[in-house]
Coordinates of C-alpha atoms in Angstrom, one line a residue:
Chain A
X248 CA 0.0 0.0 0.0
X249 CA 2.6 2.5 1.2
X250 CA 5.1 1.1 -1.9
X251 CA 2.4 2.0 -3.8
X252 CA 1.4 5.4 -3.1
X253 CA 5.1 6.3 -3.0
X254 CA 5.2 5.2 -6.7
X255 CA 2.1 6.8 -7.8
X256 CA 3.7 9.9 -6.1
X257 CA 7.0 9.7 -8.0
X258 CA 4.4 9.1 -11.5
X259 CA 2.6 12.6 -10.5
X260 CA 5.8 14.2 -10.0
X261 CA 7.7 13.0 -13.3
X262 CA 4.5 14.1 -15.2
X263 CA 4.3 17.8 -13.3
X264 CA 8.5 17.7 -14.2
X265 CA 7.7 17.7 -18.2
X266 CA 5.0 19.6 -18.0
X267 CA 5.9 23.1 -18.9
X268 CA 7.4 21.5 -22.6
X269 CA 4.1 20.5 -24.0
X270 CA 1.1 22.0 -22.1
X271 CA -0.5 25.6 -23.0
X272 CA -0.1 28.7 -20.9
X273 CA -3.2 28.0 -19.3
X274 CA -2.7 24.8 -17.6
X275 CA 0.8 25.9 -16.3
X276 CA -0.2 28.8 -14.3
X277 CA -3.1 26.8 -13.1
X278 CA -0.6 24.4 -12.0
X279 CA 1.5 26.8 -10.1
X280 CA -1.8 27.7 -8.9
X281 CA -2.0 24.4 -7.5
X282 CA 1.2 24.2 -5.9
X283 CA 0.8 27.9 -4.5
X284 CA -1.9 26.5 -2.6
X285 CA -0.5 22.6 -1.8
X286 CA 2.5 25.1 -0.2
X287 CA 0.3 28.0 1.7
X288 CA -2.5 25.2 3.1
X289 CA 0.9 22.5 3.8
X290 CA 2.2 25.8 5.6
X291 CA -0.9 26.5 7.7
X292 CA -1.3 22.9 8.9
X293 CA 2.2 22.6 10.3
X294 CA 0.8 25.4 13.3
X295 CA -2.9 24.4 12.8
X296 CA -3.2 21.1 11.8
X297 CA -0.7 19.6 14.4
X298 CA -1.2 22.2 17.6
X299 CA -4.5 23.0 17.0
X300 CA -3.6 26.7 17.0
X301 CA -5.8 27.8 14.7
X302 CA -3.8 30.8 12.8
X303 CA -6.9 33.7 11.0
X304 CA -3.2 35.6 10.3
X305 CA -1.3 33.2 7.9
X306 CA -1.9 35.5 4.9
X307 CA 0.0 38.0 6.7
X308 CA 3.6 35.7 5.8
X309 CA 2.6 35.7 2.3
X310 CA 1.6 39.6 1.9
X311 CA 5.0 40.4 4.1
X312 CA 6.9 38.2 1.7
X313 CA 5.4 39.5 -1.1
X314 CA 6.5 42.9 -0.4
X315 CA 10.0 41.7 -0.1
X316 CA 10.6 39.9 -2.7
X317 CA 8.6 43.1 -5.0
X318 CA 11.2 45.6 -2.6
X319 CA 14.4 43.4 -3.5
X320 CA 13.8 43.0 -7.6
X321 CA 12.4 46.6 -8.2
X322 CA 14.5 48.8 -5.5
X323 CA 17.5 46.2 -4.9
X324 CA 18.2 44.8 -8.3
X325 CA 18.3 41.5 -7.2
X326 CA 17.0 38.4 -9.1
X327 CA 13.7 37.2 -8.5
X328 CA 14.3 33.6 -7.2
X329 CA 16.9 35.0 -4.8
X330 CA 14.7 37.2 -3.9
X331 CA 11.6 35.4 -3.3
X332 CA 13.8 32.9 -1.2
X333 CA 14.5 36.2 0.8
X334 CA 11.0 36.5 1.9
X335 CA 11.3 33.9 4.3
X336 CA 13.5 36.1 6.3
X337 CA 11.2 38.9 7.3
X338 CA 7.9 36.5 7.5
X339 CA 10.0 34.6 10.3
X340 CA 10.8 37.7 12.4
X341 CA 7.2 38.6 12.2
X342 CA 6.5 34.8 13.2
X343 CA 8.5 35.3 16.2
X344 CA 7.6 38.8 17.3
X345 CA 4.1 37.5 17.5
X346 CA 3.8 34.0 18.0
X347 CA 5.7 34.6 21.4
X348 CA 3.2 36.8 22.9
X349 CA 0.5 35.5 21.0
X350 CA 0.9 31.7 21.2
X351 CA 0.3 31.7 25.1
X352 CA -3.0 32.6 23.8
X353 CA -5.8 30.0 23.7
X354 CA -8.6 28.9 20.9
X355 CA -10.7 31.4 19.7
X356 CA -8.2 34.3 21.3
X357 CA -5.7 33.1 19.3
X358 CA -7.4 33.0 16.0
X359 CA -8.6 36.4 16.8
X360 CA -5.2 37.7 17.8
X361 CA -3.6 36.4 14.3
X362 CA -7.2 38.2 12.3
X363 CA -5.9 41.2 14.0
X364 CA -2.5 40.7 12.9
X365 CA -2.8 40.5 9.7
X366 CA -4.9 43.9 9.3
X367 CA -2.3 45.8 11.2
X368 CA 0.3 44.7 8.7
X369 CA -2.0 46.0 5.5
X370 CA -2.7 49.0 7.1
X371 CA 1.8 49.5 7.7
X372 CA 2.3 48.5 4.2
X373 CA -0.8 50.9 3.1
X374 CA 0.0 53.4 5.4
X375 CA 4.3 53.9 4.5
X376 CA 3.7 55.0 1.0
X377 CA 6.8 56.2 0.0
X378 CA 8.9 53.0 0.7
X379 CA 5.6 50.5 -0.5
X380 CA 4.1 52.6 -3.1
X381 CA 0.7 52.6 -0.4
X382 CA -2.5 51.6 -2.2
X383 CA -1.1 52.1 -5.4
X384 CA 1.0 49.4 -5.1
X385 CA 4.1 47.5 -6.8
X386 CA 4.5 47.0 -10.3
X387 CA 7.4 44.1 -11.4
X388 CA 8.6 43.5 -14.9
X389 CA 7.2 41.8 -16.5
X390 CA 8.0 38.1 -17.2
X391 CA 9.3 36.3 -20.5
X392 CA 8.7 32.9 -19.3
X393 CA 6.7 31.5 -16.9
X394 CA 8.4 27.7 -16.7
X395 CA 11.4 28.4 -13.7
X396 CA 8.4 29.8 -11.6
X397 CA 6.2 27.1 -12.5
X398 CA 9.6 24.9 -11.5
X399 CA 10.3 27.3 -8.4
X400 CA 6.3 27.0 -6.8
X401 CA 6.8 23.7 -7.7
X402 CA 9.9 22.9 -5.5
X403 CA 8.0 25.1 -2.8
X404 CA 4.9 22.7 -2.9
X405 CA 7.6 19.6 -2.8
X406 CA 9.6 21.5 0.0
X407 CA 6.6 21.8 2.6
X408 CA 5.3 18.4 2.1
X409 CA 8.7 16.7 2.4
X410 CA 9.5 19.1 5.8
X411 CA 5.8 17.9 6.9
X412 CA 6.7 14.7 6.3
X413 CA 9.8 14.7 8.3
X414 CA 8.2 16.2 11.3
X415 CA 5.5 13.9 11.4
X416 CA 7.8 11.0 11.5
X417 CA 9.9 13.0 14.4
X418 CA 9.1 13.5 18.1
X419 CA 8.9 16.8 17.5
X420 CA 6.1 16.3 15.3
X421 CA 4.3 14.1 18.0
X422 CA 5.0 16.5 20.6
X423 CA 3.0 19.2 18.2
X424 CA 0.1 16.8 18.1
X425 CA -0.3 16.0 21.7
X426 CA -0.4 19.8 22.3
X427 CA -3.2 19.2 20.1
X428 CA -4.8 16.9 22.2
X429 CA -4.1 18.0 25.7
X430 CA -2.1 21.2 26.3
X431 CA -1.5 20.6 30.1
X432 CA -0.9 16.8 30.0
X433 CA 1.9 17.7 27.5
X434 CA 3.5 20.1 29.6
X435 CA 3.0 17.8 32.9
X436 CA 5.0 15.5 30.9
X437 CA 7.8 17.1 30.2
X438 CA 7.1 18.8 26.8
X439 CA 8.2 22.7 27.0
X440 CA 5.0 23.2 25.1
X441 CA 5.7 27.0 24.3
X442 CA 8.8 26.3 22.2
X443 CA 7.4 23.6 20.2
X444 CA 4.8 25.9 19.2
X445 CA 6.9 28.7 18.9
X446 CA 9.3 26.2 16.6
X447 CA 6.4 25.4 14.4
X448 CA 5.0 28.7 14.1
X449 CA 8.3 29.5 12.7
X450 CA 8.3 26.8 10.2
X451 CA 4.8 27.5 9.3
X452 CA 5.8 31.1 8.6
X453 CA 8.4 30.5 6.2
X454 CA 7.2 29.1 3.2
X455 CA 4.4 31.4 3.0
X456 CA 6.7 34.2 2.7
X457 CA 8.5 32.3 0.0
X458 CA 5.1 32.0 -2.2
X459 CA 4.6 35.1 -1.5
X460 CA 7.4 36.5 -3.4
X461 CA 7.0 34.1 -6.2
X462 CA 3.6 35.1 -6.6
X463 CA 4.8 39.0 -6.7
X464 CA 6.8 38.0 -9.3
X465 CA 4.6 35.9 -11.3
X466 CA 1.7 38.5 -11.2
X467 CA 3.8 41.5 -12.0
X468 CA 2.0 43.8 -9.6
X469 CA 0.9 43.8 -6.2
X470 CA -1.2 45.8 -3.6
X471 CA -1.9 45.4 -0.2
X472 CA -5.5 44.4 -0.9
X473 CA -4.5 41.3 -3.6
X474 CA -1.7 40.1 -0.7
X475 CA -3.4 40.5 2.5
X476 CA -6.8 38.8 1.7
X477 CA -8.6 37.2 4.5
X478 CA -10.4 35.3 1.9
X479 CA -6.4 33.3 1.3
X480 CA -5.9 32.5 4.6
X481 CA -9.3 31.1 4.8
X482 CA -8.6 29.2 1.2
X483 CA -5.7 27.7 3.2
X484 CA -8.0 26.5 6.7
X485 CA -10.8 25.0 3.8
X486 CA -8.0 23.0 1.7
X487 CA -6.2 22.0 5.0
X488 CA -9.3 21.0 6.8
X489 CA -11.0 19.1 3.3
X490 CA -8.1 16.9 2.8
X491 CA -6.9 16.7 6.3
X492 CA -5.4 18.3 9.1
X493 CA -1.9 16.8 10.6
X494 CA -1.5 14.5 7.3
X495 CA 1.0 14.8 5.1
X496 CA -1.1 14.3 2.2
X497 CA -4.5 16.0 3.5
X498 CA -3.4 19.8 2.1
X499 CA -1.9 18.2 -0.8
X500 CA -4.9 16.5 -1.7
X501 CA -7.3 19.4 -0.9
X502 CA -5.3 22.3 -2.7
X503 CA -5.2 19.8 -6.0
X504 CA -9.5 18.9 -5.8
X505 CA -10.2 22.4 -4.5
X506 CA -8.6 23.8 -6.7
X507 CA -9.6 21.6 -9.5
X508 CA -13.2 21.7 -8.4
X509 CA -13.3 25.6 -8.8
X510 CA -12.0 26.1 -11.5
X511 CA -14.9 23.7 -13.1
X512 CA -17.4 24.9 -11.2
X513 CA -16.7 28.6 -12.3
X514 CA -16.2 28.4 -16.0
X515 CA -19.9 26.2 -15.6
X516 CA -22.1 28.2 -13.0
X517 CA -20.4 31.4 -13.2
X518 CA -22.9 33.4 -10.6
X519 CA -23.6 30.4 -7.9
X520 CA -20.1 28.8 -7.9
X521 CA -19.3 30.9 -4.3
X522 CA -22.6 29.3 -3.5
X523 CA -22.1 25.9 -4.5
X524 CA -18.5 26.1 -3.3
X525 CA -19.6 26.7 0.0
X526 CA -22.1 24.0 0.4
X527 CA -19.7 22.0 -0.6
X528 CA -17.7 23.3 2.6
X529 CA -20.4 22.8 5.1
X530 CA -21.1 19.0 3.7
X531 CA -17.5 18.1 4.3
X532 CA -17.0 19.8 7.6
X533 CA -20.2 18.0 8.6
X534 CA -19.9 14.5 6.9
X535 CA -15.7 14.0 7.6
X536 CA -15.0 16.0 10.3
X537 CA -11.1 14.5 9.8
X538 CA -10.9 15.5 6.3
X539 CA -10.6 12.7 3.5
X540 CA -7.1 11.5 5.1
X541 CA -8.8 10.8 8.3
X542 CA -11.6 9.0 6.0
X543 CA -9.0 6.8 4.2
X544 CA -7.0 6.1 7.4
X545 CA -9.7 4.5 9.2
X546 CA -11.4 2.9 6.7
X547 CA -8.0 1.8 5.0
X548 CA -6.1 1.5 8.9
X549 CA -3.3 3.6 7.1
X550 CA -0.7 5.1 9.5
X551 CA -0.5 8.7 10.3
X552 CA 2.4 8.8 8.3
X553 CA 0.7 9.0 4.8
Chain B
X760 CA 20.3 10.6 49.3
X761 CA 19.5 7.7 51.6
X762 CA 18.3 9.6 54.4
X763 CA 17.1 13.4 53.4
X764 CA 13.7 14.0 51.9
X765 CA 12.9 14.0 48.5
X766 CA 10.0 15.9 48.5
X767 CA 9.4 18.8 51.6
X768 CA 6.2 21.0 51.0
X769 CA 6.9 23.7 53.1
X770 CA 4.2 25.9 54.2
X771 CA 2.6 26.1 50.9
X772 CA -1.0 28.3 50.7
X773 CA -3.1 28.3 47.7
X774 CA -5.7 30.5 47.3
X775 CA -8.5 31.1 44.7
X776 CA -10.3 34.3 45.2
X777 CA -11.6 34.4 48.8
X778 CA -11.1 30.2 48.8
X779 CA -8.1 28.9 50.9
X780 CA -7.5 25.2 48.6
X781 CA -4.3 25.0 50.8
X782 CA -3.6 26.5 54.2
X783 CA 0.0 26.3 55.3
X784 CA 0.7 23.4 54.2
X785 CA 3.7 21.6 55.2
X786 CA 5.0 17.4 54.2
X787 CA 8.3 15.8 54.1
X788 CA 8.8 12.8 51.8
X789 CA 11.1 9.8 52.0
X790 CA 12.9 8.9 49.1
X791 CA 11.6 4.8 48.4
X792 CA 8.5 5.2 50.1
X793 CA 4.7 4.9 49.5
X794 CA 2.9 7.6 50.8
X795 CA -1.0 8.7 50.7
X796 CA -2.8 11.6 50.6
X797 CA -6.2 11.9 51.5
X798 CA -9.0 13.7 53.3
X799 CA -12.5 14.7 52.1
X800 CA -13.8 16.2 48.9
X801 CA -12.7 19.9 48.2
X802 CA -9.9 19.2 50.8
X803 CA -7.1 20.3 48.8
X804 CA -5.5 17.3 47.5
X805 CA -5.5 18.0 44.3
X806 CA -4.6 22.0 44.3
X807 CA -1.3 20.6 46.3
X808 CA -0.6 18.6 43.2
X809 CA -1.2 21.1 41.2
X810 CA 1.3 23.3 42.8
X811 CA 4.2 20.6 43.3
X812 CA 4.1 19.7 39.7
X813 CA 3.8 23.7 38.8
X814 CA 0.2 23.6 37.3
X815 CA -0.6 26.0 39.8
X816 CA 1.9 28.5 41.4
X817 CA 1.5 28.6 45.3
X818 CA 1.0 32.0 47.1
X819 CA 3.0 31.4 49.9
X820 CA 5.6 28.9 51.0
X821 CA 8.3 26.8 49.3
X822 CA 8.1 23.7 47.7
X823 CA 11.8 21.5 47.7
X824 CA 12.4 18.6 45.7
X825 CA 16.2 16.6 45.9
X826 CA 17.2 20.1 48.0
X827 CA 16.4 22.5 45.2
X828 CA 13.3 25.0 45.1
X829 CA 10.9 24.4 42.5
X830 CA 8.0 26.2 43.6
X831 CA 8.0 28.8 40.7
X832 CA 9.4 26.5 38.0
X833 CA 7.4 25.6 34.8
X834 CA 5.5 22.7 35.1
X835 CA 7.6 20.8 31.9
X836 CA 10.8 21.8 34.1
X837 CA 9.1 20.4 37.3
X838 CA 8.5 17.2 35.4
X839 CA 12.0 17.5 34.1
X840 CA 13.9 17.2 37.3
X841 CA 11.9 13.7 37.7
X842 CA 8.3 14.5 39.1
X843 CA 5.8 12.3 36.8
X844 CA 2.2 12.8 37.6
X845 CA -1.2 11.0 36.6
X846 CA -4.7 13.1 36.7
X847 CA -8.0 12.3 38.5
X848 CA -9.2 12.9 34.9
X849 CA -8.1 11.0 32.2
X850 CA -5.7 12.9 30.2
X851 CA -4.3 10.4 27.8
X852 CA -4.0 12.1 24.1
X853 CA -7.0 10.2 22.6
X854 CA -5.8 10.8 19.0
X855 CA -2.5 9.7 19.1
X856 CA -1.9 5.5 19.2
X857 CA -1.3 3.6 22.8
X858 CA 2.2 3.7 21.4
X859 CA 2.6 7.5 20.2
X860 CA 1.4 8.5 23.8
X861 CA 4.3 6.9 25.5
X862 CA 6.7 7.6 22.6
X863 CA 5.6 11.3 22.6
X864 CA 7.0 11.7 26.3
X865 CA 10.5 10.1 25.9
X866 CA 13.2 13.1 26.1
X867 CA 15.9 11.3 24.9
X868 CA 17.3 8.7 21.8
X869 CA 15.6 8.6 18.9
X870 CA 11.6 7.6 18.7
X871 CA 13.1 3.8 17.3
X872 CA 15.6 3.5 20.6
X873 CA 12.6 4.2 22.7
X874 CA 10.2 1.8 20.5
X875 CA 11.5 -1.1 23.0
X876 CA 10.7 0.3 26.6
X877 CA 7.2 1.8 24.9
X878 CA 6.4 -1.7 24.3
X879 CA 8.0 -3.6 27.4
X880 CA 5.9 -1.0 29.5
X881 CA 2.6 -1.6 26.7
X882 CA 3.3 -5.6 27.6
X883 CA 3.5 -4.8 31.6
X884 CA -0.2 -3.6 31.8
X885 CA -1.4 -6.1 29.0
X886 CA -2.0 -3.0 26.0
X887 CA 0.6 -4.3 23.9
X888 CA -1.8 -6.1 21.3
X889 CA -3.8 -2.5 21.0
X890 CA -0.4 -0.5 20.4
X891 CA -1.6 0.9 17.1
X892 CA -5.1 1.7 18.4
X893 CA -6.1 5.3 19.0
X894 CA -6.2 5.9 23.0
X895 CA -9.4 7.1 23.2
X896 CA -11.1 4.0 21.4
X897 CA -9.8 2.4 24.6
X898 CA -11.9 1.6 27.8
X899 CA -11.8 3.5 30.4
X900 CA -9.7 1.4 32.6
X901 CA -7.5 0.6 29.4
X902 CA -6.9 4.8 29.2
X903 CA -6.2 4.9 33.0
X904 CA -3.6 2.0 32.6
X905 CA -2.0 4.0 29.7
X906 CA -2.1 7.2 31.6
X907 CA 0.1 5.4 34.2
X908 CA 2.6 3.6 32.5
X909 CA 2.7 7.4 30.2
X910 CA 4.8 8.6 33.4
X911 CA 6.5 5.5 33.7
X912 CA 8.3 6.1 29.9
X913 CA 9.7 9.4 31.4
X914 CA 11.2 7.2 34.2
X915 CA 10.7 10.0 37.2
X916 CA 11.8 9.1 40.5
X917 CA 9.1 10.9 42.6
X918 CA 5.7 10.0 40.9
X919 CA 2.3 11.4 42.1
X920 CA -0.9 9.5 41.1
X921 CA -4.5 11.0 41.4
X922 CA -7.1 8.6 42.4
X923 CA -5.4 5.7 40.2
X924 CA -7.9 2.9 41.3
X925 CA -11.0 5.4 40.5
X926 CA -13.0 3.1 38.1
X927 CA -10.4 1.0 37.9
X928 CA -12.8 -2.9 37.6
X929 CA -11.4 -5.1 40.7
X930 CA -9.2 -7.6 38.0
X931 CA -7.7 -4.3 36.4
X932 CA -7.3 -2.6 39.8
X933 CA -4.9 -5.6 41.6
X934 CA -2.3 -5.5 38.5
X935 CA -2.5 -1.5 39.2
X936 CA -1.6 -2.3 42.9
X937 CA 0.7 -4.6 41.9
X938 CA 2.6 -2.3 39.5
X939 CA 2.6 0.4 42.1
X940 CA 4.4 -1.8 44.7
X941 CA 6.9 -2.6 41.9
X942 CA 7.4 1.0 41.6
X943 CA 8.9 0.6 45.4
X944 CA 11.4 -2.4 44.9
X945 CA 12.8 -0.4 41.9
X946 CA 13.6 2.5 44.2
X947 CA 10.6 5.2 43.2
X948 CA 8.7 7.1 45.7
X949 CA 5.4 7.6 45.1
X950 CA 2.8 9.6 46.5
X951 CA -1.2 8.9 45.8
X952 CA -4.5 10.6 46.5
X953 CA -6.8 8.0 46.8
X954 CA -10.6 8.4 48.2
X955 CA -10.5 4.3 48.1
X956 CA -9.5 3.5 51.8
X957 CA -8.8 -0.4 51.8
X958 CA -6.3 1.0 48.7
X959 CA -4.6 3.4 51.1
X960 CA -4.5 1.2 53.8
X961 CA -2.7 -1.9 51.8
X962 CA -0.1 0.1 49.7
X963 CA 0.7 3.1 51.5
X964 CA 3.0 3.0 54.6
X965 CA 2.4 6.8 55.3
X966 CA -0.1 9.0 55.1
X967 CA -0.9 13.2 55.2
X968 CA -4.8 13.7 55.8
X969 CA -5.7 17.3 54.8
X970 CA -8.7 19.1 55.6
X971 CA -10.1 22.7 54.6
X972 CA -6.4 22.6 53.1
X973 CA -4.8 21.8 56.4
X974 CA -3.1 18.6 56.9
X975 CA -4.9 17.7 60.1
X976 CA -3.1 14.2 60.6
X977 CA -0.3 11.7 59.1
X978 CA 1.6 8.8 60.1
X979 CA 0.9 5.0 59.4
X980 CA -2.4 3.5 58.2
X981 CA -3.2 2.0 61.1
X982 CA -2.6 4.4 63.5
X983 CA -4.5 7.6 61.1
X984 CA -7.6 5.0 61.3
X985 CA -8.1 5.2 64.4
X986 CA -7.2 9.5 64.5
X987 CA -10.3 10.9 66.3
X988 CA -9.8 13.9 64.1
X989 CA -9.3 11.8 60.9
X990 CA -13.1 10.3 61.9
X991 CA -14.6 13.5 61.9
X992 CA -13.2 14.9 58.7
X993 CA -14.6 11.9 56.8
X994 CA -18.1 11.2 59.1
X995 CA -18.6 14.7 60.7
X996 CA -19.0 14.3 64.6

């Protein structure tokens, strides 16, 4: 079972390789669509998914990424990928100088904390005009070929799943889930419960910012409205939650069918797709609760690992 | 430290609002010893746990354990320095496997190098056929075994159970005791609340009795059951 998913895996990811040298322009920026959102929703379940801490602010990383990576090409020179790869930086200082106050935080605080968060960084980037160009925005060059960031989203999407993958096999990545679980029997036991969340804040932080200044790149233009969306960070709970929180594969899976499943559903029912897309929501929150991972694992008895 | 105490509670108050849980509270522990701790409902048994194991800070006095203060400490650095702790509630982590929760506590090796001891101490309290099952699919005496043999895996030398035989079935609740007493030959001190008395008379061989969060009484079994004072806690005069 496992032999086999690992080879349908390595299948997927030859096809996604070759891609870019035979498919049109539409199906590869839907794919780095995809991956985008495999990266972003893989992002938000390593502090979600595995602590429970639900995170309304994850957008924030991307936007603050964004804005860095735009910053570095258009005021620094620098290239785009080592720029994007730059974004990282400033999205894990902002992890840190909130996730240490705000992680002691619980439930609903939290969340709120983190909805708050991300509004107070749109209104900085709006606000300091001269150094972000304010509501008016960033515009990029524009781009000759869109294959190295299909390649570069790609390795992103690759990069989170592998790194979720290696901390769900750790005890690190146990320790995450039984804060999950029980908070206060972790810490009884031994578990310094604030730096593990503070460690995985941190890692959830980083990729975002990463997508975020691939995406600046990719679109040409940003403004603090198209990178500081509420509606992204709740993209990211829906795919997580859909495919499976604290899997591997459950944002993986999610990102590709949501994705996937919108993108049919628009081009079909253009006025009621928001509507059907979010009864489709409430049925899976109320009919699989654990996402489709936690469907297949129990019917299938799969290990957590998958 | 053959002779000292492992454990002194020194004068230790808790209070909640305008409640007094624990009213200068002192103990002494013996290192290799089995002591209990009892005394009626709302007697402060509990909120003393709490504030040895750092759950809750105390408001006044100091808490010592091996000769160093850890009143004040974290409760992950209380447990740390080797104080395990079981709850009256079950608080196993019901979505991880009966072999994730004991992995999940191990501090040191890798989660393979502590695979063996996991199961040894899965085998000891009969789990080890239900090693891949999620905790909370288990029964209720199942979780309450787990729970136990959860401290056991961080190997703490002083280890402080709440009510382990609560709803424990009378087959279930003899390997408990049993496991308990082995806790002894290997050279563990352990201290229990227990509201079971025939439990607290066969294991312990001291006993604290607190009341209004005073401790009102201790010494041996035998001699606390026949403390005048002891009586009227537990049946009123």
């Amino acid at each position: 079972m496992m032999a086999g998913i690992l080879w349908l895996l390595l299948a997927v990811m030859g096809g996604l390789a070759v891609l870019p040298l035979f498919a049109s322009g539409y199906i590869i920026s839907f794919t780095i669509q995809i991956f985008m959102w495999i990266a972003l929703a893989g992002s938000w379940n390593l502090i979600s998914g595995f602590t429970g801490y639900v995170s309304f602010g994850h957008v924030a990383f991307f936007g603050v990424g964004a804005y860095t990576g735009a910053l570095l090409v258009t005021q620094a020179g620098w290239h785009w990928l080592p720029a994007s790869l730059a974004g990282c930086v400033p999205a894990a200082a902002l992890a840190l100088l909130i996730g240490y106050p705000c992680l002691r935080l619980k439930g609903p605080y939290f969340a709120i904390a983190m909805l708050g968060l991300n509004e107070v960084v749109r209104a900085l980037v709006s606000y300091f005009e001269s150094f972000t160009g304010g509501g008016s925005g960033i515009s990029l060059p524009p781009i000759l070929s869109i294959a190295p960031v299909y390649y570069a989203m790609g390795g992103a999407a690759v990069a989170v799943t592998l790194l979720t993958y290696r901390i769900i096999t750790s005890r690190f990545g146990l320790r995450l889930l039984s804060i999950r679980e029980d908070e206060i029997a972790a810490e009884t036991m031994g578990i310094n419960t604030s730096l593990m969340k503070l460690y995985a804040f941190l890692l959830s932080a980083l990729f975002p910012g990463i997508v975020g200044g691939l995406y600046a790149w990719y679109s040409s233009y940003i403004e603090p409205l198209g990178v500081f969306p509420l509606l992204t960070t709740i993209t990211m709970i829906i795919m997580c939650l859909f495919g499976g929180k604290g899997t591997v594969l459950g944002p993986v899976l999610g990102a590709v069918l949501l994705s996937v499943f919108q993108e049919l559903v628009w081009a079909r029912f253009l006025f009621v797709h928001q509507a059907i897309f979010g009864a489709l929501i409430v049925a899976v929150v109320l009919l699989m609760p654990r996402g489709i991972m936690g469907v297949l694992q129990e019917r299938y008895r799969l290990p957590r690992t998958v | 430290m053959p002779e000292g105490h492992i454990l002194e509670v020194r004068e230790v108050t808790k209070r909640f609002g305008g409640v007094t849980a624990v009213n200068h509270c002192s103990l002494a522990v013996q290192p290799g010893k089995i002591y209990g701790l009892i005394g009626p409902n709302g007697s402060g048994k509990t909120t003393l746990f709490n504030c040895i194991t750092g759950l809750d800070r105390r408001d006044e006095g100091e808490i010592r354990f091996k000769d160093e203060r850890i009143d004040g400490l974290k409760p992950h650095q209380v447990a740390c320095r080797g104080i395990g702790r079981t709850f009256q509630i079950i608080r196993v982590f019901p979505e991880l496997t009966a072999l994730e929760n004991l992995l999940v506590v191990s501090r040191k090796g890798g989660l393979a190098g502590n695979c063996q001891r996991a199961m040894e101490l899965l085998e000891f309290v009969k789990l080890d056929r239900l090693q891949n099952e999620y905790a909370g699919n288990l029964s209720y005496g199942q979780q309450k075994l787990l729970e136990f043999i959860r401290v056991l895996m961080t190997d703490p030398e002083l280890i402080l159970l709440d009510e382990p035989a609560a709803g424990v079935n009378p087959t279930l609740l003899n390997d408990l005791l049993g496991a308990i007493r082995k806790l002894r030959v290997q050279g563990k001190t352990v201290l229990i609340v227990e509201h079971d008395m025939k439990v607290v008379m066969g294991l312990c061989e001291m006993v604290f009795v607190l009341d209004y969060g005073e401790k009102i009484a201790e010494g041996p079994p035998e001699v606390i059951q026949a403390n005048e004072r002891v009586m009227e806690a537990y049946f009123g005069r």
